[in-house]
Amino acid sequence: MRILTVFGTRPEVIKLAPVIQAANERGLEVNVCVSGQHRDMLDQMLADFGITPDYDLDVMQENQSPLEVAARILEQLAPVIATTRPDWLLVQGDTTTAFAAAWVSFHQRTAVAHVEAGLRTQDKFRPFPEEMNRRLTGVLSDIHFAPTERARENLLKEGVPAERVFLTGNTVVDALLSILRRAVVFSDSRLAGLAGRVLLVTAHRRESFGPPLQEICRAVRELVQTHPDITVVFPVHLNPSVRKTVFDLLDGQPRTVLTDPLSYPEFVHLMKRAELILSDSGGVQEEAPSIGTPVLVLREVTERPEAVESGWAQLVGTSREAIVTSARQWLARRRGDGLPVGPNPFGDGRASQRIVDVLLASSRERAWTIGR
Ligand code: UD1
Ligand code: UDP
C-alpha cells in the first residue's frame, strides 16, 4: 500500500504529521510532497515534526493569490503522481493545496482520501476561500475522514454514501498530545519570562483583511490599555497584508509582544499559559477544548460549532466593541471559574490510528472507486 500525501501550509503539517507517523509505523509506504504554499511556516513545522519531504513544488511567492497557488500546483503535481503511482492521495482540510492536489489526482485517476472532511459553514464566502476548497475537495474525494459526528452528517446530507465516510476524531488532538509531552525553550527572550496574565492573539483570515482586522487590533489595544495586569502575545502571520495592519496598529503598545510565527511547542505552551485566546484560526478552535483555555472566535460564522457547544469557544465576530465586551467578561472571572466540563468534541488522540486502519483495509474499495 503506497500513499502520496500532499500539503503546503502550517496547519496541514500539524494535522498530517501524526497520520504520517502512524502510517510509517504500520508499514505503509508514504511519499511526502509539499507544495510550499507556505515556505517559512511550512519549514518551521516540518522541523518541529521531523518530516523530510520527498518532493517540494516550492510554489510560494510574496502576497500570492489562491488562484496563483492553485495554478502552479496544477501544473507541477501531475508528474509527481505519475512517478510515485500511489494507491491513495491523502490531503487534509481546506487549503488551496488540498483542493488543487485532489483535482490533479482525479485527472490522474488516483483515489483521494480526505482528512478533516465535512466541515461546513454553508456560507460560500466565509471563510474565503476555504469553504469552497473543502466542498470541492469533498466532491473529488473517494473516502472521507470526518472528525466529528456533525461533519459526518454534513457529508451524508450532501449524498456521500455512508460506507465512504469514517468518523475518526480530529488528528489535531493526536498532534497536541504528542507535543505536550515535550519540553519547550522559547527562542524569543520576551516570552521566556512572561509575568502576570497573558492574552494570546492570532488573526489571518482573508475575509478579515482591511477594516475587520483593524477592528480586531483596536480591540486588542483597548484591552491592554484598560487591563494593566495583562500582557498580549500576538504571533503575527507572515502574510504581508496581515503584518502591515498589525504592526501599524499595535507595534510599540505597552505590554504587547508581537512575534514571528512560533514553533508548535512554543505556541501550545503559550495556549496553556494564556488566560484567554482571541483567534480566527480553525485549528486553535479545536485546540482550546483540548488544552483547557477559552477562545473568543474572531469570525462571524464557524465551521466548528462543536467548540462553541463545548463552552470553550465563543463566537464574537470582528467588531471592536463586541470583542472588548466579551473579553472583559472573561477576564473579570477568577481563573478557572465557570470553565466548561465534559468530553473533548474533537477526539481522543487516536484519530490517526483509525485513519490508517481504514487505509489498510481499503484496497477493494479503491479498485471500485477508480473504475480499474
Ligand atoms: C492559508 C490557507 C488558510 C490557512 C492558512 C494557515 C488557503 C486558501 N488558505 O492562508 O486556509 O488558514 O494558510 O496559516 O489555502 N507567507 C510567507 N511565508 C509563509 C507563509 C506565508 O511569507 O511561510 C506570506 C507570503 O507572502 C504569501 C502570503 O503570506 O504569499 C499568503 O499565504 P497563503 O498561503 O496564500 O495564504 P494564507 O492566508 O496563509
Ligand atoms: N500555531 C503555531 N504557531 C503560531 C500560531 C499558530 O504553531 O505562531 C498553530 C496552532 O496551534 C494551530 C495551527 O498553527 O494548530 C493553526 O494554524 P493557522 O491559524 O495558521 O491555520 P488554520 O487552522 O486557521 O487553518
Short mmCIF file of C-alpha atoms in Angstrom, two decimals, residues 192-336:
data_model
loop_
_atom_site.label_atom_id
_atom_site.label_comp_id
_atom_site.label_asym_id
_atom_site.label_seq_id
_atom_site.Cartn_x
_atom_site.Cartn_y
_atom_site.Cartn_z
CA ALA A 192 10.63 33.21 28.42
CA GLY A 193 9.83 35.28 31.49
CA LEU A 194 6.24 36.41 30.96
CA ALA A 195 4.69 37.68 34.16
CA GLY A 196 1.03 38.14 35.02
CA ARG A 197 -1.96 37.34 32.86
CA VAL A 198 -1.49 36.51 29.18
CA LEU A 199 -3.88 37.26 26.33
CA LEU A 200 -2.82 35.26 23.25
CA VAL A 201 -3.95 36.60 19.86
CA THR A 202 -3.81 35.29 16.27
CA ALA A 203 -5.59 36.57 13.14
CA HIS A 204 -5.05 35.89 9.46
CA ARG A 205 -8.33 35.23 7.61
CA ARG A 206 -8.55 36.71 4.13
CA GLU A 207 -12.18 37.78 4.63
CA SER A 208 -10.96 39.92 7.57
CA PHE A 209 -8.33 41.88 5.63
CA GLY A 210 -8.87 45.65 5.89
CA PRO A 211 -11.44 47.09 8.33
CA PRO A 212 -12.26 43.84 10.26
CA LEU A 213 -8.58 43.20 11.05
CA GLN A 214 -8.16 46.86 12.02
CA GLU A 215 -11.12 46.48 14.40
CA ILE A 216 -9.53 43.37 15.93
CA CYS A 217 -6.27 45.30 16.53
CA ARG A 218 -8.13 48.25 18.05
CA ALA A 219 -9.91 45.86 20.41
CA VAL A 220 -6.58 44.37 21.49
CA ARG A 221 -5.17 47.87 22.05
CA GLU A 222 -8.16 48.86 24.19
CA LEU A 223 -7.95 45.67 26.24
CA VAL A 224 -4.27 46.11 27.03
CA GLN A 225 -4.78 49.80 27.89
CA THR A 226 -7.65 49.05 30.28
CA HIS A 227 -6.10 45.96 31.94
CA PRO A 228 -2.71 46.92 33.43
CA ASP A 229 -2.10 43.32 34.60
CA ILE A 230 -2.30 41.86 31.09
CA THR A 231 0.40 41.10 28.53
CA VAL A 232 -0.68 40.49 24.95
CA VAL A 233 1.29 37.96 22.89
CA PHE A 234 0.49 38.14 19.19
CA PRO A 235 2.50 35.82 16.88
CA VAL A 236 1.92 37.59 13.58
CA HIS A 237 1.19 35.55 10.45
CA LEU A 238 3.68 36.15 7.62
CA ASN A 239 1.09 37.34 5.12
CA PRO A 240 2.19 40.92 4.29
CA SER A 241 -1.41 42.21 4.42
CA VAL A 242 -1.75 40.91 7.97
CA ARG A 243 1.65 42.17 9.10
CA LYS A 244 1.11 45.70 7.84
CA THR A 245 -2.17 46.17 9.69
CA VAL A 246 -1.00 44.51 12.91
CA PHE A 247 2.33 46.39 13.10
CA ASP A 248 0.72 49.71 12.11
CA LEU A 249 -1.81 49.47 14.92
CA LEU A 250 -0.06 47.52 17.68
CA ASP A 251 3.70 47.94 17.41
CA GLY A 252 5.06 49.86 20.40
CA GLN A 253 1.95 49.47 22.56
CA PRO A 254 2.72 48.75 26.23
CA ARG A 255 2.83 45.08 27.31
CA THR A 256 2.25 43.96 23.71
CA VAL A 257 4.64 41.36 22.31
CA LEU A 258 4.44 41.00 18.53
CA THR A 259 6.44 37.97 17.41
CA ASP A 260 7.08 35.99 14.24
CA PRO A 261 5.13 32.73 14.00
CA LEU A 262 6.10 30.44 16.86
CA SER A 263 7.11 26.81 16.74
CA TYR A 264 4.28 24.43 17.60
CA PRO A 265 5.69 23.52 21.05
CA GLU A 266 6.09 27.22 21.90
CA PHE A 267 2.60 28.08 20.73
CA VAL A 268 0.97 25.15 22.53
CA HIS A 269 2.78 26.09 25.72
CA LEU A 270 1.50 29.65 25.40
CA MET A 271 -2.07 28.49 24.77
CA LYS A 272 -1.87 26.59 28.05
CA ARG A 273 -0.28 29.55 29.83
CA ALA A 274 -2.81 32.09 28.48
CA GLU A 275 -5.88 33.13 30.41
CA LEU A 276 -7.80 33.85 27.22
CA ILE A 277 -7.18 33.41 23.48
CA LEU A 278 -8.54 35.68 20.74
CA SER A 279 -8.25 33.97 17.34
CA ASP A 280 -9.80 33.46 13.92
CA SER A 281 -7.82 30.25 13.40
CA GLY A 282 -9.55 26.97 12.63
CA GLY A 283 -7.04 24.83 14.47
CA VAL A 284 -7.00 26.98 17.59
CA GLN A 285 -10.77 26.48 17.99
CA GLU A 286 -10.14 22.73 18.13
CA GLU A 287 -7.17 23.06 20.44
CA ALA A 288 -8.90 25.26 23.04
CA PRO A 289 -11.12 22.48 24.45
CA SER A 290 -8.20 20.07 24.27
CA ILE A 291 -5.93 22.36 26.24
CA GLY A 292 -8.48 23.96 28.55
CA THR A 293 -8.16 27.64 27.64
CA PRO A 294 -11.20 29.60 26.37
CA VAL A 295 -11.07 31.18 22.91
CA LEU A 296 -13.05 34.11 21.53
CA VAL A 297 -13.53 33.34 17.84
CA LEU A 298 -12.92 36.45 15.71
CA ARG A 299 -15.33 35.44 12.94
CA GLU A 300 -18.99 35.86 12.04
CA VAL A 301 -19.58 32.12 11.47
CA THR A 302 -17.69 28.96 12.35
CA GLU A 303 -17.48 25.53 10.75
CA ARG A 304 -16.58 24.20 14.20
CA PRO A 305 -19.78 24.74 16.21
CA GLU A 306 -18.72 21.86 18.45
CA ALA A 307 -16.17 24.19 20.04
CA VAL A 308 -18.91 26.69 20.87
CA GLU A 309 -21.25 23.96 22.16
CA SER A 310 -18.48 22.62 24.40
CA GLY A 311 -18.34 26.01 26.12
CA TRP A 312 -14.65 26.58 25.31
CA ALA A 313 -15.27 28.88 22.33
CA GLN A 314 -17.46 31.94 21.92
CA LEU A 315 -18.22 33.41 18.52
CA VAL A 316 -17.68 37.17 18.83
CA GLY A 317 -17.17 38.43 15.26
CA THR A 318 -14.80 41.25 14.38
CA SER A 319 -16.37 44.40 15.82
CA ARG A 320 -14.12 46.18 18.32
CA GLU A 321 -16.97 46.68 20.78
CA ALA A 322 -18.13 43.04 20.71
CA ILE A 323 -14.59 41.74 21.20
CA VAL A 324 -13.85 44.12 24.07
CA THR A 325 -17.16 43.40 25.81
CA SER A 326 -16.76 39.62 25.66
CA ALA A 327 -13.08 39.66 26.58
CA ARG A 328 -13.80 41.89 29.61
CA GLN A 329 -16.41 39.42 30.83
CA TRP A 330 -13.98 36.51 30.58
CA LEU A 331 -11.14 38.47 32.17
CA ALA A 332 -13.33 39.54 35.08
CA ARG A 333 -13.76 35.92 36.16
CA ARG A 334 -11.34 34.37 38.59
CA ARG A 335 -9.09 31.99 36.67
CA GLY A 336 -10.87 28.64 36.38
#
